[in-house]
Amino acid sequence: RESDHRAWTPVSYTVTRQNATVQGLTEGKAYFFRIAAENIIGMGPFTETTKELVIRDPITVPDRPEDLEVKAVTKNSVTLTWNPPKYNGGSDITMYVLESRLIGKEKFHKVTKEKMLDRKYTVEGLKEGDTYEYRVSACNIVGQGKPSFCTKPITCKDEIAPPSLDLDFRDKLIVRVGEAFSLTGRYSGKPAPKVTWLKDDIVVKEDDRTKIKTTPTTLCLGILKSVREDSGKYCVTVENSTGSRKGFCQVNVVDRPSPPVGPVIFDEVHKDHMIVSWKPPLDDGGSEITNYIIEKKDAHRDMWMPVTSATVKTTCKIPKLLEGREYQIRIYAENLYGISDPLISDEMKAKDRFRVPDAPEQPIIKDVTKDSAVVVWNKPYDGGKPITNYIVEKKETMATRWVRVTKDPIFPSTQFKVPDLLEGCQYEFRVSAENEIGIGDPSPPSKPIFARDPIAKPSPPVNPEAIDKTKNSVDLSWQPPRHDGNGKIIGYLVEYQKVGDEEWKKANLTADSCPETKYKVTGLTEGLTYKFRVKAVNAAGESEPAYVPDPVEVKDRLEPPELILDANMAREQHVRAGDTLRLSAVIKGVPFPKVSWKKEDHEVSPKADIEVTGVGSKLEIRNTVHEDGGVYSLTVENPAGSKTVSVKVVVLDKPGPPRNLQVSEVRSDSCYLTWMEPEDDGGSVITNYVVERKDVASAQWVAISSSSKKRSHMAKYLIEGTQYLFRVAAENQFGRGPYVETLKPIKAIDPLHPPGPPKNLHHVDVDKTEVSLVWNRPDRDGGAEITGYLVEYQEDGADEWTKFQTVPMLDCVVTGL
């Protein structure tokens, strides 16, 4: 019991030795202890300790201090530091004792006179040139501990070291106006160096914005609310008797530029535009001028309108002015850091005194030959100054560049014969007028003309003939005329006449509807006989007709169907799932055959698009799925016969899910999985299976095998007692199919066995009709938690055991004996 409590607390019930260890006591508290002996009859009297016992660890002297170091040495002093001992002996350190030994002497002498707890001490009053060793000891209430390891021999003399300089800034620094900046670093040297700051070779002095801070090891120059004048080359010098070191930094304090320098000069003034110029800003803000922003304003309005914001030149054209209005111009300079205040011009009126001539009207072209043409135009308004020259230009119709036809002046005549044209080329012409102010706008282009001699009507077409016919049409063919009349053949006119009639009817109304040397005449009556003739047409008119030699009877020409297969109609067609399946073939036959597509002798899927043209047929299925695979057949049929072709289509896809996933041979750390291959392999060989597991308490599936080619797997490294789900998916070259998952969780446990026998069964009390028994748990529980203990008894000499009862605890009182 605690000394200030009256209640006793039991420590142990079954101590058979003559000693015991008491656990769970509180350090610093006082306790009394008592003990009693016990036999089968009962417990004897207690024996109590005579005085209280205070609980604490044993106290010893401290360990030796650590890391004794020399921090500074002069000719008459030594400064040392150290760390406390790892263990203070169980009591707080009360003082440290520092001792020294003069080299050549045997004994150490105490250096510290009074009680010292600091772990830094400077030994003073030493003699220059003497050499010492030092050691330090720690003391507590028990006494003085072991001394630390000695320092190396230390000779009293002043140390000399040249200055060193370590700067935190680079050679260049850019700062925005108004921001603060600092230049910092570290330095050393013995004796202590002197630190000096310079800007452009002038000593920097402290003021309200400039702050200098120097410590024995660090240096700093700080400037608050920087201005442009703070730009310059800064230098820091660290100097002592042994030498000096310097560091440099070019600081550029940047800002938006000052306004451009005026006045704004109006170099040219016209009724619709002006050209102005100005000078660059006196201060570019420490950064190159990247742009000038120019705006204009009608003097009688308050709104400024942008002219341009993308020029670096100090001159600009101000366009889109209204004649007679007065304008002001506003100009800003811009650099990377902002836009300057503006420079504003005086007012200036937009007007012309004289101007260039107006554009002539559209010129007329006459007397065209294969290499020349005459251009004629009317004189335009001269702009207030006499016209001194006309400029005639030409270009081919499909070209974009205009070319002057002569460098010689053309005046005062208002027509000009243009030479050197290329025969057969198409040209356009335009004319501009010129006075002393300049060259006016060009006229609208003339109508296009071809450079060629005058044309005549062509000769008739050659050898017209009927090359094919149906029950309502006839196909004609011929050769071009031998002479085109020096003009391009525009096309042909085809006419037909029913035998016995006098009227010729036109099969096509215009020549340009038949530019080629063939034509299909439709709308004819089956069984009748027709005559045909053809005329050639150029720009001069129609030729004489050329006749098909014999009349043609209109009726069908029978030809059996013929199929010319495209590459996608090979015997077997493979297509990826999701891609588009295309099957097509060229179809021939007279009359054109009836077309039908089948799949496995049934109608094709409604999702299939079937297209039939006059020359062939195409079947197309978008976003194919596995069910779209099979044998497709194309049948063509007309009165002359029929023909059928087939193609096997295989839709390649990911495999289906494996089948019949089973779990067997469950152990505490493993189980055995088996499954069957998928019903559908996706048209490709199964390359591997992916096996995953998941703790039922987790949402994350974990892969345990991704390359197995077998249809079974031993799942290892399970955690005993944890419930798991398993799933398996098949993979082929087109991807991974859906998973099949176990229907219920599998618990990782070993098969159960009966537990082992309880241990150390003995009685603790006996009466005339009952016995109190106790025992310990068995060594093995058989793989499951023990639910109870069956107690039986047997009379001495008897053979049979009698069941008493099943109890859940490790003790039992057997009654009724």
PDB file of C-alpha atoms in Angstrom, residues 433-639:
ATOM      1  CA  ALA A 433      -4.102  58.048-115.119  1.00  0.00           C
ATOM      2  CA  GLU A 434      -1.117  59.984-113.698  1.00  0.00           C
ATOM      3  CA  ASN A 435      -0.535  63.687-112.843  1.00  0.00           C
ATOM      4  CA  GLU A 436       2.179  65.468-110.888  1.00  0.00           C
ATOM      5  CA  ILE A 437       0.515  64.480-107.596  1.00  0.00           C
ATOM      6  CA  GLY A 438       0.789  60.774-108.414  1.00  0.00           C
ATOM      7  CA  ILE A 439      -0.885  57.802-110.055  1.00  0.00           C
ATOM      8  CA  GLY A 440      -4.645  57.448-109.595  1.00  0.00           C
ATOM      9  CA  ASP A 441      -6.628  54.278-108.957  1.00  0.00           C
ATOM     10  CA  PRO A 442      -6.867  51.792-111.853  1.00  0.00           C
ATOM     11  CA  SER A 443     -10.032  51.321-113.873  1.00  0.00           C
ATOM     12  CA  PRO A 444     -12.176  48.197-113.458  1.00  0.00           C
ATOM     13  CA  PRO A 445     -10.731  45.291-115.487  1.00  0.00           C
ATOM     14  CA  SER A 446     -11.969  44.881-119.042  1.00  0.00           C
ATOM     15  CA  LYS A 447     -14.016  41.897-120.092  1.00  0.00           C
ATOM     16  CA  PRO A 448     -11.730  38.851-120.628  1.00  0.00           C
ATOM     17  CA  ILE A 449     -10.647  38.137-124.232  1.00  0.00           C
ATOM     18  CA  PHE A 450      -8.712  35.277-125.843  1.00  0.00           C
ATOM     19  CA  ALA A 451      -5.646  36.146-127.931  1.00  0.00           C
ATOM     20  CA  ARG A 452      -6.537  34.455-131.172  1.00  0.00           C
ATOM     21  CA  ASP A 453      -7.547  35.248-134.724  1.00  0.00           C
ATOM     22  CA  PRO A 454     -11.300  35.529-135.587  1.00  0.00           C
ATOM     23  CA  ILE A 455     -12.971  32.093-135.507  1.00  0.00           C
ATOM     24  CA  ALA A 456     -15.335  30.262-137.961  1.00  0.00           C
ATOM     25  CA  LYS A 457     -17.892  27.496-137.464  1.00  0.00           C
ATOM     26  CA  PRO A 458     -16.327  24.028-137.010  1.00  0.00           C
ATOM     27  CA  SER A 459     -16.604  21.135-139.467  1.00  0.00           C
ATOM     28  CA  PRO A 460     -19.047  18.279-138.641  1.00  0.00           C
ATOM     29  CA  PRO A 461     -18.110  15.560-136.111  1.00  0.00           C
ATOM     30  CA  VAL A 462     -16.528  12.392-137.533  1.00  0.00           C
ATOM     31  CA  ASN A 463     -17.987   8.851-137.644  1.00  0.00           C
ATOM     32  CA  PRO A 464     -20.994   9.021-135.299  1.00  0.00           C
ATOM     33  CA  GLU A 465     -22.312   5.545-134.374  1.00  0.00           C
ATOM     34  CA  ALA A 466     -24.660   3.739-131.951  1.00  0.00           C
ATOM     35  CA  ILE A 467     -22.586   1.691-129.510  1.00  0.00           C
ATOM     36  CA  ASP A 468     -25.262   0.458-127.069  1.00  0.00           C
ATOM     37  CA  LYS A 469     -29.037   0.412-126.566  1.00  0.00           C
ATOM     38  CA  THR A 470     -31.772  -0.527-124.103  1.00  0.00           C
ATOM     39  CA  LYS A 471     -35.548  -0.626-124.300  1.00  0.00           C
ATOM     40  CA  ASN A 472     -35.725   3.171-123.830  1.00  0.00           C
ATOM     41  CA  SER A 473     -32.240   4.571-124.650  1.00  0.00           C
ATOM     42  CA  VAL A 474     -29.403   4.564-127.217  1.00  0.00           C
ATOM     43  CA  ASP A 475     -25.721   5.328-126.491  1.00  0.00           C
ATOM     44  CA  LEU A 476     -23.947   7.312-129.259  1.00  0.00           C
ATOM     45  CA  SER A 477     -20.237   7.912-129.822  1.00  0.00           C
ATOM     46  CA  TRP A 478     -18.233  10.006-132.368  1.00  0.00           C
ATOM     47  CA  GLN A 479     -14.894  11.675-132.976  1.00  0.00           C
ATOM     48  CA  PRO A 480     -14.141  15.461-132.801  1.00  0.00           C
ATOM     49  CA  PRO A 481     -14.397  17.540-136.022  1.00  0.00           C
ATOM     50  CA  ARG A 482     -11.303  17.757-138.209  1.00  0.00           C
ATOM     51  CA  HIS A 483     -11.400  21.590-138.082  1.00  0.00           C
ATOM     52  CA  ASP A 484     -12.468  23.600-135.005  1.00  0.00           C
ATOM     53  CA  GLY A 485     -12.707  26.956-136.903  1.00  0.00           C
ATOM     54  CA  ASN A 486      -9.873  28.419-134.741  1.00  0.00           C
ATOM     55  CA  GLY A 487     -12.187  28.293-131.751  1.00  0.00           C
ATOM     56  CA  LYS A 488     -12.578  25.932-128.825  1.00  0.00           C
ATOM     57  CA  ILE A 489     -15.318  23.319-129.273  1.00  0.00           C
ATOM     58  CA  ILE A 490     -17.856  24.242-126.558  1.00  0.00           C
ATOM     59  CA  GLY A 491     -19.774  20.970-126.920  1.00  0.00           C
ATOM     60  CA  TYR A 492     -22.134  18.995-129.139  1.00  0.00           C
ATOM     61  CA  LEU A 493     -25.843  19.014-129.974  1.00  0.00           C
ATOM     62  CA  VAL A 494     -27.506  15.592-130.431  1.00  0.00           C
ATOM     63  CA  GLU A 495     -30.810  15.211-132.331  1.00  0.00           C
ATOM     64  CA  TYR A 496     -33.055  12.233-133.141  1.00  0.00           C
ATOM     65  CA  GLN A 497     -35.931  11.538-135.572  1.00  0.00           C
ATOM     66  CA  LYS A 498     -38.523   8.750-135.563  1.00  0.00           C
ATOM     67  CA  VAL A 499     -38.424   6.938-138.917  1.00  0.00           C
ATOM     68  CA  GLY A 500     -41.302   8.251-141.052  1.00  0.00           C
ATOM     69  CA  ASP A 501     -41.437  11.676-139.304  1.00  0.00           C
ATOM     70  CA  GLU A 502     -39.977  14.913-140.681  1.00  0.00           C
ATOM     71  CA  GLU A 503     -39.225  16.673-137.337  1.00  0.00           C
ATOM     72  CA  TRP A 504     -35.835  16.348-135.628  1.00  0.00           C
ATOM     73  CA  LYS A 505     -35.986  16.583-131.809  1.00  0.00           C
ATOM     74  CA  LYS A 506     -33.116  17.789-129.578  1.00  0.00           C
ATOM     75  CA  ALA A 507     -31.759  15.238-127.114  1.00  0.00           C
ATOM     76  CA  ASN A 508     -29.828  18.013-125.268  1.00  0.00           C
ATOM     77  CA  LEU A 509     -30.827  21.696-125.288  1.00  0.00           C
ATOM     78  CA  THR A 510     -27.327  23.263-124.929  1.00  0.00           C
ATOM     79  CA  ALA A 511     -23.948  22.276-126.276  1.00  0.00           C
ATOM     80  CA  ASP A 512     -22.182  22.629-122.923  1.00  0.00           C
ATOM     81  CA  SER A 513     -24.379  19.827-121.550  1.00  0.00           C
ATOM     82  CA  CYS A 514     -22.470  17.433-123.865  1.00  0.00           C
ATOM     83  CA  PRO A 515     -18.787  18.442-123.759  1.00  0.00           C
ATOM     84  CA  GLU A 516     -17.501  14.915-124.547  1.00  0.00           C
ATOM     85  CA  THR A 517     -17.728  12.807-127.724  1.00  0.00           C
ATOM     86  CA  LYS A 518     -20.465  10.524-126.383  1.00  0.00           C
ATOM     87  CA  TYR A 519     -24.064  10.884-125.259  1.00  0.00           C
ATOM     88  CA  LYS A 520     -26.922   8.715-123.967  1.00  0.00           C
ATOM     89  CA  VAL A 521     -30.269   9.531-125.645  1.00  0.00           C
ATOM     90  CA  THR A 522     -33.103   8.617-123.265  1.00  0.00           C
ATOM     91  CA  GLY A 523     -36.921   8.741-123.284  1.00  0.00           C
ATOM     92  CA  LEU A 524     -37.251   6.620-126.435  1.00  0.00           C
ATOM     93  CA  THR A 525     -40.146   4.225-127.116  1.00  0.00           C
ATOM     94  CA  GLU A 526     -39.443   0.496-127.078  1.00  0.00           C
ATOM     95  CA  GLY A 527     -39.803  -1.194-130.480  1.00  0.00           C
ATOM     96  CA  LEU A 528     -39.591   1.986-132.606  1.00  0.00           C
ATOM     97  CA  THR A 529     -36.764   2.816-135.047  1.00  0.00           C
ATOM     98  CA  TYR A 530     -34.886   6.150-134.837  1.00  0.00           C
ATOM     99  CA  LYS A 531     -32.328   8.153-136.840  1.00  0.00           C
ATOM    100  CA  PHE A 532     -29.609  10.187-135.058  1.00  0.00           C
ATOM    101  CA  ARG A 533     -27.320  13.131-135.965  1.00  0.00           C
ATOM    102  CA  VAL A 534     -24.661  15.232-134.124  1.00  0.00           C
ATOM    103  CA  LYS A 535     -23.462  18.887-134.509  1.00  0.00           C
ATOM    104  CA  ALA A 536     -20.264  20.492-133.151  1.00  0.00           C
ATOM    105  CA  VAL A 537     -20.531  23.983-131.572  1.00  0.00           C
ATOM    106  CA  ASN A 538     -17.885  26.708-131.000  1.00  0.00           C
ATOM    107  CA  ALA A 539     -18.157  30.442-130.286  1.00  0.00           C
ATOM    108  CA  ALA A 540     -18.991  31.102-133.985  1.00  0.00           C
ATOM    109  CA  GLY A 541     -21.971  28.709-134.023  1.00  0.00           C
ATOM    110  CA  GLU A 542     -23.097  25.181-135.000  1.00  0.00           C
ATOM    111  CA  SER A 543     -21.449  22.947-137.580  1.00  0.00           C
ATOM    112  CA  GLU A 544     -23.239  20.967-140.272  1.00  0.00           C
ATOM    113  CA  PRO A 545     -24.734  17.734-138.837  1.00  0.00           C
ATOM    114  CA  ALA A 546     -23.080  14.303-139.078  1.00  0.00           C
ATOM    115  CA  TYR A 547     -25.542  11.364-139.345  1.00  0.00           C
ATOM    116  CA  VAL A 548     -25.456   7.878-137.800  1.00  0.00           C
ATOM    117  CA  PRO A 549     -25.398   5.679-140.939  1.00  0.00           C
ATOM    118  CA  ASP A 550     -28.272   3.286-140.128  1.00  0.00           C
ATOM    119  CA  PRO A 551     -31.541   3.673-138.202  1.00  0.00           C
ATOM    120  CA  VAL A 552     -31.526   2.027-134.720  1.00  0.00           C
ATOM    121  CA  GLU A 553     -34.349  -0.123-133.320  1.00  0.00           C
ATOM    122  CA  VAL A 554     -34.876   0.537-129.572  1.00  0.00           C
ATOM    123  CA  LYS A 555     -34.899  -2.651-127.492  1.00  0.00           C
ATOM    124  CA  ASP A 556     -32.960  -4.267-124.614  1.00  0.00           C
ATOM    125  CA  ARG A 557     -29.649  -6.028-125.223  1.00  0.00           C
ATOM    126  CA  LEU A 558     -29.340  -9.027-122.898  1.00  0.00           C
ATOM    127  CA  GLU A 559     -26.063  -9.731-121.030  1.00  0.00           C
ATOM    128  CA  PRO A 560     -25.789 -12.125-118.062  1.00  0.00           C
ATOM    129  CA  PRO A 561     -24.762 -10.591-114.705  1.00  0.00           C
ATOM    130  CA  GLU A 562     -21.056 -10.290-113.882  1.00  0.00           C
ATOM    131  CA  LEU A 563     -19.453  -9.513-110.520  1.00  0.00           C
ATOM    132  CA  ILE A 564     -16.002  -7.918-110.200  1.00  0.00           C
ATOM    133  CA  LEU A 565     -15.077  -8.222-106.514  1.00  0.00           C
ATOM    134  CA  ASP A 566     -13.263  -5.472-104.609  1.00  0.00           C
ATOM    135  CA  ALA A 567     -10.383  -6.358-102.259  1.00  0.00           C
ATOM    136  CA  ASN A 568     -12.747  -6.298 -99.261  1.00  0.00           C
ATOM    137  CA  MET A 569     -14.686  -9.267-100.724  1.00  0.00           C
ATOM    138  CA  ALA A 570     -11.864 -11.794-100.319  1.00  0.00           C
ATOM    139  CA  ARG A 571     -12.811 -15.233 -99.024  1.00  0.00           C
ATOM    140  CA  GLU A 572     -12.348 -14.139 -95.371  1.00  0.00           C
ATOM    141  CA  GLN A 573     -12.603 -10.553 -94.109  1.00  0.00           C
ATOM    142  CA  HIS A 574     -11.314  -9.593 -90.646  1.00  0.00           C
ATOM    143  CA  VAL A 575     -12.557  -6.393 -88.952  1.00  0.00           C
ATOM    144  CA  ARG A 576     -11.928  -4.984 -85.466  1.00  0.00           C
ATOM    145  CA  ALA A 577     -14.929  -4.574 -83.173  1.00  0.00           C
ATOM    146  CA  GLY A 578     -16.098  -0.968 -83.293  1.00  0.00           C
ATOM    147  CA  ASP A 579     -14.662  -0.415 -86.790  1.00  0.00           C
ATOM    148  CA  THR A 580     -16.718  -0.199 -89.980  1.00  0.00           C
ATOM    149  CA  LEU A 581     -17.266  -3.291 -92.172  1.00  0.00           C
ATOM    150  CA  ARG A 582     -17.358  -2.521 -95.906  1.00  0.00           C
ATOM    151  CA  LEU A 583     -18.143  -5.088 -98.625  1.00  0.00           C
ATOM    152  CA  SER A 584     -18.434  -3.954-102.245  1.00  0.00           C
ATOM    153  CA  ALA A 585     -18.336  -5.208-105.809  1.00  0.00           C
ATOM    154  CA  VAL A 586     -18.671  -3.865-109.362  1.00  0.00           C
ATOM    155  CA  ILE A 587     -21.793  -5.208-111.119  1.00  0.00           C
ATOM    156  CA  LYS A 588     -22.302  -5.609-114.852  1.00  0.00           C
ATOM    157  CA  GLY A 589     -25.189  -6.957-116.917  1.00  0.00           C
ATOM    158  CA  VAL A 590     -27.901  -5.841-119.316  1.00  0.00           C
ATOM    159  CA  PRO A 591     -30.465  -5.027-118.139  1.00  0.00           C
ATOM    160  CA  PHE A 592     -28.869  -4.008-114.818  1.00  0.00           C
ATOM    161  CA  PRO A 593     -29.332  -6.942-112.425  1.00  0.00           C
ATOM    162  CA  LYS A 594     -31.407  -7.007-109.230  1.00  0.00           C
ATOM    163  CA  VAL A 595     -29.118  -6.939-106.174  1.00  0.00           C
ATOM    164  CA  SER A 596     -29.699  -8.769-102.849  1.00  0.00           C
ATOM    165  CA  TRP A 597     -27.442  -9.202 -99.762  1.00  0.00           C
ATOM    166  CA  LYS A 598     -27.883 -12.112 -97.305  1.00  0.00           C
ATOM    167  CA  LYS A 599     -26.196 -13.238 -94.078  1.00  0.00           C
ATOM    168  CA  GLU A 600     -26.301 -16.964 -93.388  1.00  0.00           C
ATOM    169  CA  ASP A 601     -29.221 -17.159 -95.903  1.00  0.00           C
ATOM    170  CA  HIS A 602     -31.216 -14.619 -93.847  1.00  0.00           C
ATOM    171  CA  GLU A 603     -31.828 -10.902 -94.224  1.00  0.00           C
ATOM    172  CA  VAL A 604     -28.875  -8.763 -93.118  1.00  0.00           C
ATOM    173  CA  SER A 605     -29.071  -6.727 -89.896  1.00  0.00           C
ATOM    174  CA  PRO A 606     -31.196  -3.536 -90.030  1.00  0.00           C
ATOM    175  CA  LYS A 607     -28.093  -1.561 -88.953  1.00  0.00           C
ATOM    176  CA  ALA A 608     -26.434  -2.396 -92.301  1.00  0.00           C
ATOM    177  CA  ASP A 609     -26.428   0.375 -94.927  1.00  0.00           C
ATOM    178  CA  ILE A 610     -26.825  -1.061 -98.446  1.00  0.00           C
ATOM    179  CA  GLU A 611     -26.145   1.142-101.451  1.00  0.00           C
ATOM    180  CA  VAL A 612     -26.842   0.127-105.073  1.00  0.00           C
ATOM    181  CA  THR A 613     -25.606   2.304-107.950  1.00  0.00           C
ATOM    182  CA  GLY A 614     -25.641   1.861-111.723  1.00  0.00           C
ATOM    183  CA  VAL A 615     -22.191   0.232-111.593  1.00  0.00           C
ATOM    184  CA  GLY A 616     -22.099  -1.712-108.341  1.00  0.00           C
ATOM    185  CA  SER A 617     -23.264  -2.224-104.743  1.00  0.00           C
ATOM    186  CA  LYS A 618     -21.818  -1.644-101.270  1.00  0.00           C
ATOM    187  CA  LEU A 619     -22.769  -2.977 -97.811  1.00  0.00           C
ATOM    188  CA  GLU A 620     -21.533  -1.010 -94.784  1.00  0.00           C
ATOM    189  CA  ILE A 621     -21.951  -1.759 -91.037  1.00  0.00           C
ATOM    190  CA  ARG A 622     -20.661   0.853 -88.591  1.00  0.00           C
ATOM    191  CA  ASN A 623     -19.534   0.096 -85.023  1.00  0.00           C
ATOM    192  CA  THR A 624     -19.340  -3.641 -85.623  1.00  0.00           C
ATOM    193  CA  VAL A 625     -19.882  -6.083 -82.765  1.00  0.00           C
ATOM    194  CA  HIS A 626     -19.059  -9.774 -82.493  1.00  0.00           C
ATOM    195  CA  GLU A 627     -22.597 -10.775 -83.581  1.00  0.00           C
ATOM    196  CA  ASP A 628     -22.024  -9.074 -86.952  1.00  0.00           C
ATOM    197  CA  GLY A 629     -19.631 -11.875 -87.945  1.00  0.00           C
ATOM    198  CA  GLY A 630     -20.744 -14.634 -90.318  1.00  0.00           C
ATOM    199  CA  VAL A 631     -21.009 -15.551 -94.024  1.00  0.00           C
ATOM    200  CA  TYR A 632     -22.352 -12.738 -96.203  1.00  0.00           C
ATOM    201  CA  SER A 633     -23.521 -13.410 -99.760  1.00  0.00           C
ATOM    202  CA  LEU A 634     -24.192 -11.035-102.678  1.00  0.00           C
ATOM    203  CA  THR A 635     -26.609 -12.227-105.410  1.00  0.00           C
ATOM    204  CA  VAL A 636     -27.193 -10.400-108.722  1.00  0.00           C
ATOM    205  CA  GLU A 637     -29.918 -11.516-111.146  1.00  0.00           C
ATOM    206  CA  ASN A 638     -31.432 -10.410-114.473  1.00  0.00           C
ATOM    207  CA  PRO A 639     -33.366 -12.243-117.244  1.00  0.00           C
TER     208      PRO A 639
END
